[in-house]
Every structure is written in C-alpha cells, then in structure tokens.
mmCIF file with all atom_site columns, C-alpha atoms in Angstrom:
data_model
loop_
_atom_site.group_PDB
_atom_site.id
_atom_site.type_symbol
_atom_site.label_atom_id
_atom_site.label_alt_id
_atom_site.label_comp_id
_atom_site.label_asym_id
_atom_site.label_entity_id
_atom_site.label_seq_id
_atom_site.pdbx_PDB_ins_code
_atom_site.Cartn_x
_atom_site.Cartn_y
_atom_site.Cartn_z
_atom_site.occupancy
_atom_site.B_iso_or_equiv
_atom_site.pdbx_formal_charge
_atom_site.auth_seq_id
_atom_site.auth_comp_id
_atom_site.auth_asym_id
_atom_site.auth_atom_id
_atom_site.pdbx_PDB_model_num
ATOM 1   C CA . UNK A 1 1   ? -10.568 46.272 -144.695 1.00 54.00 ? 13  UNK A CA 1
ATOM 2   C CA . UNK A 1 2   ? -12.255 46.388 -148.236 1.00 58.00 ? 14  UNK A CA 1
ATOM 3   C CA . UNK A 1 3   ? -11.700 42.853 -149.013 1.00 66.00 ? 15  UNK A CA 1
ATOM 4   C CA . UNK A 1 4   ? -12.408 41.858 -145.960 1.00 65.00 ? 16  UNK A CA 1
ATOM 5   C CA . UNK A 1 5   ? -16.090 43.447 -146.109 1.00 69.00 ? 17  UNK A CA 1
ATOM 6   C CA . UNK A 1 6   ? -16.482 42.553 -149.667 1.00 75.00 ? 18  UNK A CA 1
ATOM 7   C CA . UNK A 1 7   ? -16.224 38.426 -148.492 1.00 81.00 ? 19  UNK A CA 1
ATOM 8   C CA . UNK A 1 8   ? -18.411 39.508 -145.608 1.00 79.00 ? 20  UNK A CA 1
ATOM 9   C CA . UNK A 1 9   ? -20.901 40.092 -147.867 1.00 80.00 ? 21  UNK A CA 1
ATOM 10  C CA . UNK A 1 10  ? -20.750 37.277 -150.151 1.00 89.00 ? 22  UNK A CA 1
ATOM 11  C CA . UNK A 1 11  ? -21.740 35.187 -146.899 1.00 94.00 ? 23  UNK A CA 1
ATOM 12  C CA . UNK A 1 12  ? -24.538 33.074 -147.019 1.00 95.00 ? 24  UNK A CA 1
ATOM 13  C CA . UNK A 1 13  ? -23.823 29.926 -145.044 1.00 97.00 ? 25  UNK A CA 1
ATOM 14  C CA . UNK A 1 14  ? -21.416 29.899 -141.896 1.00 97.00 ? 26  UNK A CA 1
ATOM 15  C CA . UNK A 1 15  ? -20.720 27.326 -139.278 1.00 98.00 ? 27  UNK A CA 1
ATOM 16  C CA . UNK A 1 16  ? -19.638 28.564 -136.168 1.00 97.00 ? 28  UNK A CA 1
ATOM 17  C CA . UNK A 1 17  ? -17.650 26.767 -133.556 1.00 97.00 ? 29  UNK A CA 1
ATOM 18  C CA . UNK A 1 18  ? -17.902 27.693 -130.023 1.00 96.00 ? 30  UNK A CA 1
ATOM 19  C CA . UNK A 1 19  ? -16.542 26.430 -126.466 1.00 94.00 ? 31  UNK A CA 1
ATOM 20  C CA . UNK A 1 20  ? -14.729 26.550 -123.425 1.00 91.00 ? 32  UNK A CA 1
ATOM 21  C CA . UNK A 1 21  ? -11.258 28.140 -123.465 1.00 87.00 ? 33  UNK A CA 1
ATOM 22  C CA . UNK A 1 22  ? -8.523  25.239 -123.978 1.00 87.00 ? 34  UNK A CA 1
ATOM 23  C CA . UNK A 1 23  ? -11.268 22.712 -125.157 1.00 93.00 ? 35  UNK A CA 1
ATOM 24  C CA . UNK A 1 24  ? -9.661  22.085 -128.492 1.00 91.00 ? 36  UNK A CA 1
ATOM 25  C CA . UNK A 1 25  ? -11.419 24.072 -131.049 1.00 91.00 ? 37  UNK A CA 1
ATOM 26  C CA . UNK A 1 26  ? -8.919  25.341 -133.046 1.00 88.00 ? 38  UNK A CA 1
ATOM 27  C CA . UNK A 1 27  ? -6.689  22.033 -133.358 1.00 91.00 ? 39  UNK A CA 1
ATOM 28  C CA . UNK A 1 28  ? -10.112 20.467 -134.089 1.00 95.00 ? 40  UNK A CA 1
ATOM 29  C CA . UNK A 1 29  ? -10.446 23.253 -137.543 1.00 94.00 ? 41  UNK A CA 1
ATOM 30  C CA . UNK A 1 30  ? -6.996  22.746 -138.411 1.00 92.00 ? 42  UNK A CA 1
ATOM 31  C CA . UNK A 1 31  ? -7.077  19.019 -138.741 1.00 93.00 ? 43  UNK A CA 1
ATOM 32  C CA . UNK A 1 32  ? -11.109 19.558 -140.369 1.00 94.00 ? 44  UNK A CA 1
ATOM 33  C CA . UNK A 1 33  ? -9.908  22.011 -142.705 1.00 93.00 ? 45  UNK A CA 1
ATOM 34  C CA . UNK A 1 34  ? -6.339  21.736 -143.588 1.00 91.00 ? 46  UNK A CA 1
ATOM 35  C CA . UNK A 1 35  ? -6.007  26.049 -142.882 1.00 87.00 ? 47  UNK A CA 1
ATOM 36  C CA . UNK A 1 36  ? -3.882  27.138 -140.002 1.00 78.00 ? 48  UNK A CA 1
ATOM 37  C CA . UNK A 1 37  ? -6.202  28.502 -137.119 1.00 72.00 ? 49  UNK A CA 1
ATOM 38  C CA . UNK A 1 38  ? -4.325  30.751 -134.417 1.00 64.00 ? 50  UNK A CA 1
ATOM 39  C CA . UNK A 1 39  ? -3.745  28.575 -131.592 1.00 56.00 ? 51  UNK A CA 1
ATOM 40  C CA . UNK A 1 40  ? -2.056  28.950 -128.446 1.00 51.00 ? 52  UNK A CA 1
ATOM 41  C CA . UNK A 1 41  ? -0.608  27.173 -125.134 1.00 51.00 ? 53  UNK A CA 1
ATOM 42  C CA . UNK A 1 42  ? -2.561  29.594 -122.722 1.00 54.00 ? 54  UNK A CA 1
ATOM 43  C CA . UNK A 1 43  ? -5.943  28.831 -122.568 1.00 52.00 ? 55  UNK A CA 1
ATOM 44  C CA . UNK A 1 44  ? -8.087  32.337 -123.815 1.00 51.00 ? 56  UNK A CA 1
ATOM 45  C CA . UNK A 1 45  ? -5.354  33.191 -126.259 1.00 50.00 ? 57  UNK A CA 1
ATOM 46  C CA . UNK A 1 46  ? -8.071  33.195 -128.851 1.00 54.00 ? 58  UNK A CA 1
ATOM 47  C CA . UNK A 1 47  ? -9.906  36.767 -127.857 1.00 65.00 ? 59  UNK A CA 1
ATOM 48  C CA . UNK A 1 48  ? -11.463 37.458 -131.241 1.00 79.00 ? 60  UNK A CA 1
ATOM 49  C CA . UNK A 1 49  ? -13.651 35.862 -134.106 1.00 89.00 ? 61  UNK A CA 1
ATOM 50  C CA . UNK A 1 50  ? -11.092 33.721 -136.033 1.00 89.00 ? 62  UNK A CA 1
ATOM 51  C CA . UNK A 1 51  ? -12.283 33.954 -140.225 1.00 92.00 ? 63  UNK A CA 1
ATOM 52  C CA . UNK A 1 52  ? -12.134 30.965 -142.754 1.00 94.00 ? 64  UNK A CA 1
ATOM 53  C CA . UNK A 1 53  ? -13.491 32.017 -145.564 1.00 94.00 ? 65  UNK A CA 1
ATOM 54  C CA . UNK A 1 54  ? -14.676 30.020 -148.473 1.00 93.00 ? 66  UNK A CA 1
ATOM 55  C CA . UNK A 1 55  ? -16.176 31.651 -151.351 1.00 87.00 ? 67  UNK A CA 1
ATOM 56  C CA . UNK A 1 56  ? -19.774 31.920 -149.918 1.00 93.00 ? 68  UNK A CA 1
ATOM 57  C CA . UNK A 1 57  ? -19.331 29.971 -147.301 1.00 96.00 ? 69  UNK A CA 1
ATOM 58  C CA . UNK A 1 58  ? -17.741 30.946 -143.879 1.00 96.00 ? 70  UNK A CA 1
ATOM 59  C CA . UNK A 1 59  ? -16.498 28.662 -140.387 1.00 96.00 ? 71  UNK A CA 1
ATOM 60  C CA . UNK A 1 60  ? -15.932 31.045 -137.416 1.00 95.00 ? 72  UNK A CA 1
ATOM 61  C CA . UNK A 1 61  ? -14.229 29.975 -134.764 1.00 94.00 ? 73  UNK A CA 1
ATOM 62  C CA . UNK A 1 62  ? -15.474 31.696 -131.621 1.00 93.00 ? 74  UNK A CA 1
ATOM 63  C CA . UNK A 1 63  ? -12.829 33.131 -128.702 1.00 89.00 ? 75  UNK A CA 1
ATOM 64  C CA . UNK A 1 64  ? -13.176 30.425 -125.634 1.00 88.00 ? 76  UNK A CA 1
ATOM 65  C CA . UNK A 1 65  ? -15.172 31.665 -122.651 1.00 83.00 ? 77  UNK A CA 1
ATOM 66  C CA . UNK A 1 66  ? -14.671 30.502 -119.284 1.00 72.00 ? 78  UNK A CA 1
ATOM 67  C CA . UNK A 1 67  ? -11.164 30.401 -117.855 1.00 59.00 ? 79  UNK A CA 1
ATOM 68  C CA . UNK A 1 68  ? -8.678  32.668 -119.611 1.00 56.00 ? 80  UNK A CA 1
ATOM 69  C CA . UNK A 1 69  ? -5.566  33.207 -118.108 1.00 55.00 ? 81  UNK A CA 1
ATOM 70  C CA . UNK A 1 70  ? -4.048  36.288 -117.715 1.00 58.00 ? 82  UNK A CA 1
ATOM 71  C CA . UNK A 1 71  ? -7.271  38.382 -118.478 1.00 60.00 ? 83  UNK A CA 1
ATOM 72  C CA . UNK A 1 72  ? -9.734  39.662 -115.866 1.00 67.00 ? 84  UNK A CA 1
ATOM 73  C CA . UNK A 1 73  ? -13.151 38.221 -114.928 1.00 70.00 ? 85  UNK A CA 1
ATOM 74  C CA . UNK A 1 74  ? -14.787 41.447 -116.483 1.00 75.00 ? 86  UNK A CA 1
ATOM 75  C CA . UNK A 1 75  ? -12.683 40.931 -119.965 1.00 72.00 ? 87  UNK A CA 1
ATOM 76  C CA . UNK A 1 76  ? -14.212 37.003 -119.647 1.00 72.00 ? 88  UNK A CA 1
ATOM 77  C CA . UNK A 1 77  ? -17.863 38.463 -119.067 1.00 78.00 ? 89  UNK A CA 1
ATOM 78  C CA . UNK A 1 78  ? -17.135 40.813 -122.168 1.00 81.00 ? 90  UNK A CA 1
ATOM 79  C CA . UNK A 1 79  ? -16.052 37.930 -124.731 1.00 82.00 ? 91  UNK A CA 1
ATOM 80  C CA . UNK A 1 80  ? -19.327 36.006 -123.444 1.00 84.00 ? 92  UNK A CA 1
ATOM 81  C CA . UNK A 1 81  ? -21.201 38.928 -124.445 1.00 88.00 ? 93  UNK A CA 1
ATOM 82  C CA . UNK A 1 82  ? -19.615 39.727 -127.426 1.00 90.00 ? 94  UNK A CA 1
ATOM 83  C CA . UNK A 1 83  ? -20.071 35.546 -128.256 1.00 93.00 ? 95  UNK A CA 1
ATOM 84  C CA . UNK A 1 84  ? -23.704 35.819 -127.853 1.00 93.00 ? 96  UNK A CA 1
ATOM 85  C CA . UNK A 1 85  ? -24.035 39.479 -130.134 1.00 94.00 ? 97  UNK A CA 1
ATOM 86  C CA . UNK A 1 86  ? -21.860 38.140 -132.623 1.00 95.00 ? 98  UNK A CA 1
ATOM 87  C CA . UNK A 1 87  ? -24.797 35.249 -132.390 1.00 96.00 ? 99  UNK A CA 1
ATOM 88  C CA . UNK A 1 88  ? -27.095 37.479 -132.749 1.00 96.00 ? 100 UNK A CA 1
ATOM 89  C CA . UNK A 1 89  ? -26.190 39.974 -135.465 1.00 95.00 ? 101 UNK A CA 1
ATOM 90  C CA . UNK A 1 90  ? -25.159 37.046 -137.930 1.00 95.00 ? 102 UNK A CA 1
ATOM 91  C CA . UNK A 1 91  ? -28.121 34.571 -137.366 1.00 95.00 ? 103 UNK A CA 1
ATOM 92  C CA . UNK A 1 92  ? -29.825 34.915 -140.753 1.00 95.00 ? 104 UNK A CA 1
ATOM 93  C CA . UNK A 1 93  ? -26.399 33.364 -141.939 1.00 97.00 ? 105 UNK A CA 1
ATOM 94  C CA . UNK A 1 94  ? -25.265 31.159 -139.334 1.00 98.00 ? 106 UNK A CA 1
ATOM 95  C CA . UNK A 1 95  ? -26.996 27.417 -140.125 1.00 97.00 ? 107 UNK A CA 1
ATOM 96  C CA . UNK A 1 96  ? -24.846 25.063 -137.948 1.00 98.00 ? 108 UNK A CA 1
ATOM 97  C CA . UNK A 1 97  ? -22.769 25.489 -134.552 1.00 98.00 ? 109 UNK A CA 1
ATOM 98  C CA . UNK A 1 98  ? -20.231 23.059 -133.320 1.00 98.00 ? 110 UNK A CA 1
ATOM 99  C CA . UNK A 1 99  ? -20.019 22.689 -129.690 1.00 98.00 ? 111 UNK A CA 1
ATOM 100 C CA . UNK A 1 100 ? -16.820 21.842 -128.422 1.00 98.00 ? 112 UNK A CA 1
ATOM 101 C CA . UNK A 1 101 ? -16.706 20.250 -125.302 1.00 97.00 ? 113 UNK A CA 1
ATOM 102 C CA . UNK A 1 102 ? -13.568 18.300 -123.513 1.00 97.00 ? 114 UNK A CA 1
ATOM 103 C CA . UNK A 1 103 ? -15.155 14.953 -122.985 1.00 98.00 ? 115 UNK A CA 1
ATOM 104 C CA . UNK A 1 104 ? -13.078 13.679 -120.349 1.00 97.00 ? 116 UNK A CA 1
ATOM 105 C CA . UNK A 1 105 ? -13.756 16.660 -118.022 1.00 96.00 ? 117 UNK A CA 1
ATOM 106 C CA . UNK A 1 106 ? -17.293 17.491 -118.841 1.00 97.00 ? 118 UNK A CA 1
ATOM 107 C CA . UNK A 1 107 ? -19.124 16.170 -115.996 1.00 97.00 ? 119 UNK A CA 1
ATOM 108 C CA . UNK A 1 108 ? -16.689 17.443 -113.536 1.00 95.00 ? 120 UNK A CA 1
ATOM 109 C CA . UNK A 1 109 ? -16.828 21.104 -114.883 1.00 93.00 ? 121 UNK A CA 1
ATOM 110 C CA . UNK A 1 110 ? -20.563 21.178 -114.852 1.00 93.00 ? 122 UNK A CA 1
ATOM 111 C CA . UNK A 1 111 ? -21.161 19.543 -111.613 1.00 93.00 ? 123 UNK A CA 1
ATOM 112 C CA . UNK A 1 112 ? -18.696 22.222 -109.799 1.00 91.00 ? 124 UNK A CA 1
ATOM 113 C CA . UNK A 1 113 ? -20.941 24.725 -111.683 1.00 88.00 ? 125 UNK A CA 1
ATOM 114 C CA . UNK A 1 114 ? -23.526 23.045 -110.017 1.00 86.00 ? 126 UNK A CA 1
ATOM 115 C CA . UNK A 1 115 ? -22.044 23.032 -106.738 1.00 88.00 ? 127 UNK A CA 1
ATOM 116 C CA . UNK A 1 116 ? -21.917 26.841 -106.481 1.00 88.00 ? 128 UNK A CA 1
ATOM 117 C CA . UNK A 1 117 ? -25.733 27.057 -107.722 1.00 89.00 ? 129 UNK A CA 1
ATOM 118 C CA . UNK A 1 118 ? -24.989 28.127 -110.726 1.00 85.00 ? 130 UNK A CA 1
ATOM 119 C CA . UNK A 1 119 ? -26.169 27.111 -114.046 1.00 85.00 ? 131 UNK A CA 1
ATOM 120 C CA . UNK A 1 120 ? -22.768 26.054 -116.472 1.00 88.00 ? 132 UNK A CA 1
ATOM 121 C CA . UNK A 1 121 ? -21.642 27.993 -119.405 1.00 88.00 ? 133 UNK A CA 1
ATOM 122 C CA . UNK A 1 122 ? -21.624 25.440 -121.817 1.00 93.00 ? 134 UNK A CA 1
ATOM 123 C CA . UNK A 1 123 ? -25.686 24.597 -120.802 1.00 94.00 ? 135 UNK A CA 1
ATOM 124 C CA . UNK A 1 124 ? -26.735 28.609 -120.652 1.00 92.00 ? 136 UNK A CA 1
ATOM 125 C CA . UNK A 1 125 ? -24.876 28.539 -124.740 1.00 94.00 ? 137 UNK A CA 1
ATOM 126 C CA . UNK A 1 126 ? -26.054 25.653 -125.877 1.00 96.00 ? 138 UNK A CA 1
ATOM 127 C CA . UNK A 1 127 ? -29.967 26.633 -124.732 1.00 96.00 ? 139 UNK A CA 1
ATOM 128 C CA . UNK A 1 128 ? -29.025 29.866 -126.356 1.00 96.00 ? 140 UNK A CA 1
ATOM 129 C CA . UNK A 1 129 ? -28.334 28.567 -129.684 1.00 97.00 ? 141 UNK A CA 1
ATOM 130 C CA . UNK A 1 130 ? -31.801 26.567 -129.439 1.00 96.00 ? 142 UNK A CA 1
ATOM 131 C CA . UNK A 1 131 ? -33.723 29.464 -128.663 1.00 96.00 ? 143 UNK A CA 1
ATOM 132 C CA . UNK A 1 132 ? -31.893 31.002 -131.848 1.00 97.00 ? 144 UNK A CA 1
ATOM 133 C CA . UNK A 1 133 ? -32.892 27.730 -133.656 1.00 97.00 ? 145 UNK A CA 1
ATOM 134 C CA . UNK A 1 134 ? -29.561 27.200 -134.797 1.00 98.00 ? 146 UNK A CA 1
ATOM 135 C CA . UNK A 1 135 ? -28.761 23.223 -135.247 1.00 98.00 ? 147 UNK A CA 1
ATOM 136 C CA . UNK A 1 136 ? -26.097 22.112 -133.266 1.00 98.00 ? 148 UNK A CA 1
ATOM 137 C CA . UNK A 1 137 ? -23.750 19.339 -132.847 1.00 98.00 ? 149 UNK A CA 1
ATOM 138 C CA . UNK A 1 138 ? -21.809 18.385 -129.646 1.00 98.00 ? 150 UNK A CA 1
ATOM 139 C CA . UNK A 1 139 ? -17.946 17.933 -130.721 1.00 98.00 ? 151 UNK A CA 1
ATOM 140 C CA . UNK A 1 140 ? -17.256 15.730 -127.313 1.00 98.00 ? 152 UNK A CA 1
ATOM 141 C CA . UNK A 1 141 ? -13.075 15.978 -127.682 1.00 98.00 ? 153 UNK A CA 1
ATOM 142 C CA . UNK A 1 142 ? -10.353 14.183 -125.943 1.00 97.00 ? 154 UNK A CA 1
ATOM 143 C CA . UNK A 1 143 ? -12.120 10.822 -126.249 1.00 98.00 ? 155 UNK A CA 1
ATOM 144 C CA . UNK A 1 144 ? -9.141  9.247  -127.048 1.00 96.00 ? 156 UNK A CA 1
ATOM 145 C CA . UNK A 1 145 ? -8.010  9.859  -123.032 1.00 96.00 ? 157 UNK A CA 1
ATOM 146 C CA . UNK A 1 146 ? -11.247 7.582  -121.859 1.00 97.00 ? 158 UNK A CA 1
ATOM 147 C CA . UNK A 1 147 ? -11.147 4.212  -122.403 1.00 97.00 ? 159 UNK A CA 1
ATOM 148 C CA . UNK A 1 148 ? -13.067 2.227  -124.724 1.00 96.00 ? 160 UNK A CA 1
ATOM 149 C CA . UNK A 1 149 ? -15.688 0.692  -122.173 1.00 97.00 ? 161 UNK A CA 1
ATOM 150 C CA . UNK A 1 150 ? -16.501 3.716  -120.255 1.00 98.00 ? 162 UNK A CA 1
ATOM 151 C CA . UNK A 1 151 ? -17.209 6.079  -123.586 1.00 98.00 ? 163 UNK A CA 1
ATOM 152 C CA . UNK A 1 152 ? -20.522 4.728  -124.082 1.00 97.00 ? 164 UNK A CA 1
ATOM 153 C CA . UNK A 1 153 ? -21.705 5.691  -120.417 1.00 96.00 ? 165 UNK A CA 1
ATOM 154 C CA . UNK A 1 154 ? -20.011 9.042  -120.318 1.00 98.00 ? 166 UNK A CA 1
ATOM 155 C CA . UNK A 1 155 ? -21.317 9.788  -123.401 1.00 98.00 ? 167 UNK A CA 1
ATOM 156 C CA . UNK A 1 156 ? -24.825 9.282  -121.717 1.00 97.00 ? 168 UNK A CA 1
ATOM 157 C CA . UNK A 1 157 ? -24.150 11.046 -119.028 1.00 96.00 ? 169 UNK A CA 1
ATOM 158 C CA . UNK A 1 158 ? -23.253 14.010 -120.906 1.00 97.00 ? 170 UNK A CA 1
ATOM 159 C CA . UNK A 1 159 ? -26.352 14.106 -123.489 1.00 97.00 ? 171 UNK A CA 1
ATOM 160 C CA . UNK A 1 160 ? -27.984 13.653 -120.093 1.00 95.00 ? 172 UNK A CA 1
ATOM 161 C CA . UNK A 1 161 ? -26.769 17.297 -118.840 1.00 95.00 ? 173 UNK A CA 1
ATOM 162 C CA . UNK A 1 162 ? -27.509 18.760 -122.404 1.00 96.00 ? 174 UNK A CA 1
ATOM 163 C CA . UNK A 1 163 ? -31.193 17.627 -121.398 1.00 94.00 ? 175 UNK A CA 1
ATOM 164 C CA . UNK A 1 164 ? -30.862 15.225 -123.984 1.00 95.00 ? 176 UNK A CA 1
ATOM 165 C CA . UNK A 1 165 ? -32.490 11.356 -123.154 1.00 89.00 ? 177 UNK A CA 1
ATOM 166 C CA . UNK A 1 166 ? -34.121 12.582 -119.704 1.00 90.00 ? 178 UNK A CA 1
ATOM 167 C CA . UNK A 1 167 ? -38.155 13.881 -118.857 1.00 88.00 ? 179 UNK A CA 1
ATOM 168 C CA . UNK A 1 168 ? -39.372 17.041 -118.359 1.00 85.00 ? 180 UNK A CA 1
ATOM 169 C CA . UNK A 1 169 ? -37.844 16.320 -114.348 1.00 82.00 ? 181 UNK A CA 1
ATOM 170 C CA . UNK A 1 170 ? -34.985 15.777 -115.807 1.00 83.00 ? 182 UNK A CA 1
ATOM 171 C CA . UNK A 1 171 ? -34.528 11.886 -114.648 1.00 88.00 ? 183 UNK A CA 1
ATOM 172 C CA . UNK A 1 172 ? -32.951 9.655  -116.895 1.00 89.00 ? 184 UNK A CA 1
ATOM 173 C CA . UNK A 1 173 ? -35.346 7.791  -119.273 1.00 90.00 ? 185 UNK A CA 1
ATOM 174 C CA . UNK A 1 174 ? -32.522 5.135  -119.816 1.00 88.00 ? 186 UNK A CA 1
ATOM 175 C CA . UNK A 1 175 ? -32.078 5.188  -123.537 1.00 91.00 ? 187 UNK A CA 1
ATOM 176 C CA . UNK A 1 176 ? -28.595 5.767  -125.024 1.00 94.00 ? 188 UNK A CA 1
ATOM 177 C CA . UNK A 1 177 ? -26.559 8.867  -125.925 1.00 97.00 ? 189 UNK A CA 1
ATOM 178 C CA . UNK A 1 178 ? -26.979 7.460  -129.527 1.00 95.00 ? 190 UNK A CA 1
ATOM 179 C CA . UNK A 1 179 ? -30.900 7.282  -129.059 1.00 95.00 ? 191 UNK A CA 1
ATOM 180 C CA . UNK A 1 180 ? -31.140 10.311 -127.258 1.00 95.00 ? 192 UNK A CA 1
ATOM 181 C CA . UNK A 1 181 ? -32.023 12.783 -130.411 1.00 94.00 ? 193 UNK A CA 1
ATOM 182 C CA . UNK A 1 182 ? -28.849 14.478 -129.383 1.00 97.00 ? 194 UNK A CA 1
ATOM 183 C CA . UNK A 1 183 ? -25.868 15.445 -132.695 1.00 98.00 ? 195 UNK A CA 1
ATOM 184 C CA . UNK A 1 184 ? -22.945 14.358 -130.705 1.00 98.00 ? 196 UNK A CA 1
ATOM 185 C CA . UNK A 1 185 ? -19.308 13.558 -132.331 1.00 98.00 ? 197 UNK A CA 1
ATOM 186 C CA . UNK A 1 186 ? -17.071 11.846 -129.773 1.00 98.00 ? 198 UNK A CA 1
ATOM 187 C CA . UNK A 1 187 ? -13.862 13.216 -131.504 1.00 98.00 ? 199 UNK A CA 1
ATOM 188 C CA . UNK A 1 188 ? -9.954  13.376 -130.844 1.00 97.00 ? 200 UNK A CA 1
ATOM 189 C CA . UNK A 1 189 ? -8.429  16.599 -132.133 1.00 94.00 ? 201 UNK A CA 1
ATOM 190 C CA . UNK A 1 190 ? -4.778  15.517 -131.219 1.00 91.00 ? 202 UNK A CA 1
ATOM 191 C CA . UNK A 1 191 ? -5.458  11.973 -132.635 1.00 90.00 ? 203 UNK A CA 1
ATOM 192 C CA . UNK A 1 192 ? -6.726  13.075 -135.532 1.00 88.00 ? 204 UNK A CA 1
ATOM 193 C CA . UNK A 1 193 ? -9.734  11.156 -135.049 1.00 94.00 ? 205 UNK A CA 1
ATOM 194 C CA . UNK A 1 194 ? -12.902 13.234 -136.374 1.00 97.00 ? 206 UNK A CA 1
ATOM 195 C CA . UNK A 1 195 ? -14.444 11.092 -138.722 1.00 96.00 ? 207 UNK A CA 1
ATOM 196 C CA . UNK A 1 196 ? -17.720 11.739 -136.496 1.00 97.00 ? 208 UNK A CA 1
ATOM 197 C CA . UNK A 1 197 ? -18.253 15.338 -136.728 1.00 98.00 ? 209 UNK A CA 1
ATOM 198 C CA . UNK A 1 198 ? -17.146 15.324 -140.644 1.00 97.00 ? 210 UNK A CA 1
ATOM 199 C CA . UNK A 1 199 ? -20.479 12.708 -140.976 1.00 97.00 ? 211 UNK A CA 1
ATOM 200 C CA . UNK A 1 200 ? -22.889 15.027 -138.997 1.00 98.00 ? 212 UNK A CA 1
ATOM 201 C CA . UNK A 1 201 ? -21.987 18.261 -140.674 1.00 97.00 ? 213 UNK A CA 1
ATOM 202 C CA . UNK A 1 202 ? -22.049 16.116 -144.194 1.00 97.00 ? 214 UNK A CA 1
ATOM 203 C CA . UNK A 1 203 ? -25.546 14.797 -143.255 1.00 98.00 ? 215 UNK A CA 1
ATOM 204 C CA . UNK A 1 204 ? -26.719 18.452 -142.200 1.00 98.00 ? 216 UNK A CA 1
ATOM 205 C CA . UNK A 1 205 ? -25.386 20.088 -145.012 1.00 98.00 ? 217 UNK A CA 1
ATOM 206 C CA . UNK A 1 206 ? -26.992 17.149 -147.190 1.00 98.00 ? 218 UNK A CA 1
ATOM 207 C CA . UNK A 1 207 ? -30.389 18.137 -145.464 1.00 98.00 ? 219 UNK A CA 1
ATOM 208 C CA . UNK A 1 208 ? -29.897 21.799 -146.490 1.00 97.00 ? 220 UNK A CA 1
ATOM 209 C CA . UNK A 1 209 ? -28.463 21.120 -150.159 1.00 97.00 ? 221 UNK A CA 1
ATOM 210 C CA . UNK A 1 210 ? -25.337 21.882 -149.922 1.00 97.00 ? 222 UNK A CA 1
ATOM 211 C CA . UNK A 1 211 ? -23.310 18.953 -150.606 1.00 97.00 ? 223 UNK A CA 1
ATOM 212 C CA . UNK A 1 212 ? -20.987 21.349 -152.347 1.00 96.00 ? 224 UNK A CA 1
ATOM 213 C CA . UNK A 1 213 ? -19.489 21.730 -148.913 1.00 96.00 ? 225 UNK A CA 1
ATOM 214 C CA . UNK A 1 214 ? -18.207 18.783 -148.518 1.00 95.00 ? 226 UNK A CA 1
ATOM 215 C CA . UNK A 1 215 ? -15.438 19.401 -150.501 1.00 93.00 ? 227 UNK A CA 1
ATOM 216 C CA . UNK A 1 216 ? -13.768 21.900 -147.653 1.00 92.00 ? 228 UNK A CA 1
ATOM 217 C CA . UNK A 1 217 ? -13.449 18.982 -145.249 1.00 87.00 ? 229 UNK A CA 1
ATOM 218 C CA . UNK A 1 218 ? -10.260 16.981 -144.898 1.00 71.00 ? 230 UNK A CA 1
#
C-alpha cells in the first residue's frame, strides 16, 4: 500500500481511458503499451481503476459503464459515479482522456438511447470531460468490421452525435469528420491497427512538452 501511494504521488501527467463495457479498452492498452491490462470475456469484468504506472507519468484505464453482466443496475449507477469522482478528485493531473467507442455499433446504441428519451452515456461523459476541460480523443474501435467505403460516412455521422461538424440546432453543416475539429482515431484493437490514436496522443503530448512520452507507446 506504501509503494503504491508513494507512485501516486510522483504523478504529474495521466491519461485516462474511459468507455462502454466490452468496447475494447483494455485490448486497445495492451497492444498501445506492451503491459498486460486485466481483461475479460464478460463485459463489466473491469469494476475498478486499472494502474500503469510510468515513473511520473500514469494511463488509467477506467471500469466500463453501461451493460455489465452479472451486476445490478444500482452497482452500474455506482461505477458511473465513482468514474466521474475519480474525474474529479484527479483533474489537476489528468491532461488527456481516450474515449473508447465501438465504431460499428455507435449509432445504433445512441439512437436506442434516444428512443427512450434519454440522453446516451457516452454523450453525458464526453460533455463531462469538456466541462472539466480535459482534451479528449475519440478511439472509434472495431473499424476493421466496416468496410472501407462506408468509414468515411460513419465516421461523420458519429462526430455528428459528439456535436462535432453540426450548428448550434444541431443540423449537419456538411463538412467531414476530418474537418469537424473533432480528435477522432478510427482504430482496430484486435487488428492491431492503432497507428491513429498513437499520432494524436504524440501530437498532444508534443503540444504540452512532453515528447518524453512517446517512448511508452508501442
């Protein structure tokens, strides 16, 4: 417990990376890192802050929220909550988030959200994170399951839902998911494919003088 609060303390730069349960987030630190992250075949099998620690600099990866299997709908509202105080209590050290979304199923998920009048998870985290003024990039996974014509439009379509490339009605203003201000890394965790989200964090880290990071990245 000693050693674990004395690297606690040396913190001064963490990345966090958050998302739905079964999204890919751990498979996606494993391949970006090279350290084994606790995984699992259930979704939700990841209840608690998972720790990489490098010298002063630490990546969190955040339980899944949403669906968990096997564990109640007041356990699910508790690891939100704990999510967004964990947020919270850490933001004078937390500089970047990674949002992990599963491409593929992104626009279903929300607009089922949507059907019930209710606003999505992912939306209600990701505004969250702005308000906190924490930068963060949209790890869109799974990409390698849509094929190569449609990922430019789905792409859109998602940046769209982030508010990303729309009005203040919330129309489309037609420009690109690439023109649409929006960090977003189509990745493929399983593929191996994550060249993307290895340039943004290099170019954010870059902006915040730390290109000693880089070296921690696959």
């Amino acid at each position: 417990m000693e050693k674990i609060e004395k690297k606690n303390n040396a913190v001064t730069f963490e990345v966090i990376f958050v998302g739905r349960s079964n999204v890919g987030k751990s498979t996606l630190l494993k391949n970006l890192t090279g350290r084994n992250v606790r995984t699992g075949k259930r979704p939700g099998v990841t209840l608690k802050p998972t720790h990489l620690y490098f010298d002063d600099f630490l990546i969190t990866d955040m339980p899944g929220f949403g669906f968990m299997s096997g564990v109640t709908k007041e356990k699910s509202e508790d690891v939100k909550n704990n999510i967004v105080q964990y947020i919270e209590g850490h933001a004078d050290r937390i500089m970047l988030a990674v949002q992990v979304i599963d491409g593929p199923a992104f626009v279903e998920i929300t607009e089922r959200w949507d059907s019930r009048d209710e606003i999505p998870i992912d939306l209600e985290l990701h505004d969250f994170l702005e308000e906190m003024e924490i930068t963060t990039i949209i790890a869109a996974n799974k990409m390698d399951r849509v094929k190569e014509t449609e990922k430019d439009e789905l792409l859109t379509e998602i940046v769209e839902i982030f508010g990303y490339g729309t009005d203040e009605n919330g129309e489309s203003t037609g420009v690109g998911w690439k023109e649409s201000g929006a960090l977003v890394a189509p990745v493929s965790a399983r593929g191996g494919d994550i060249r993307p989200l290895i340039s943004h964090l290099k170019n954010e880290f870059h902006k915040m003088k730390r290109d000693d990071l880089f070296k921690h990245f696959n």
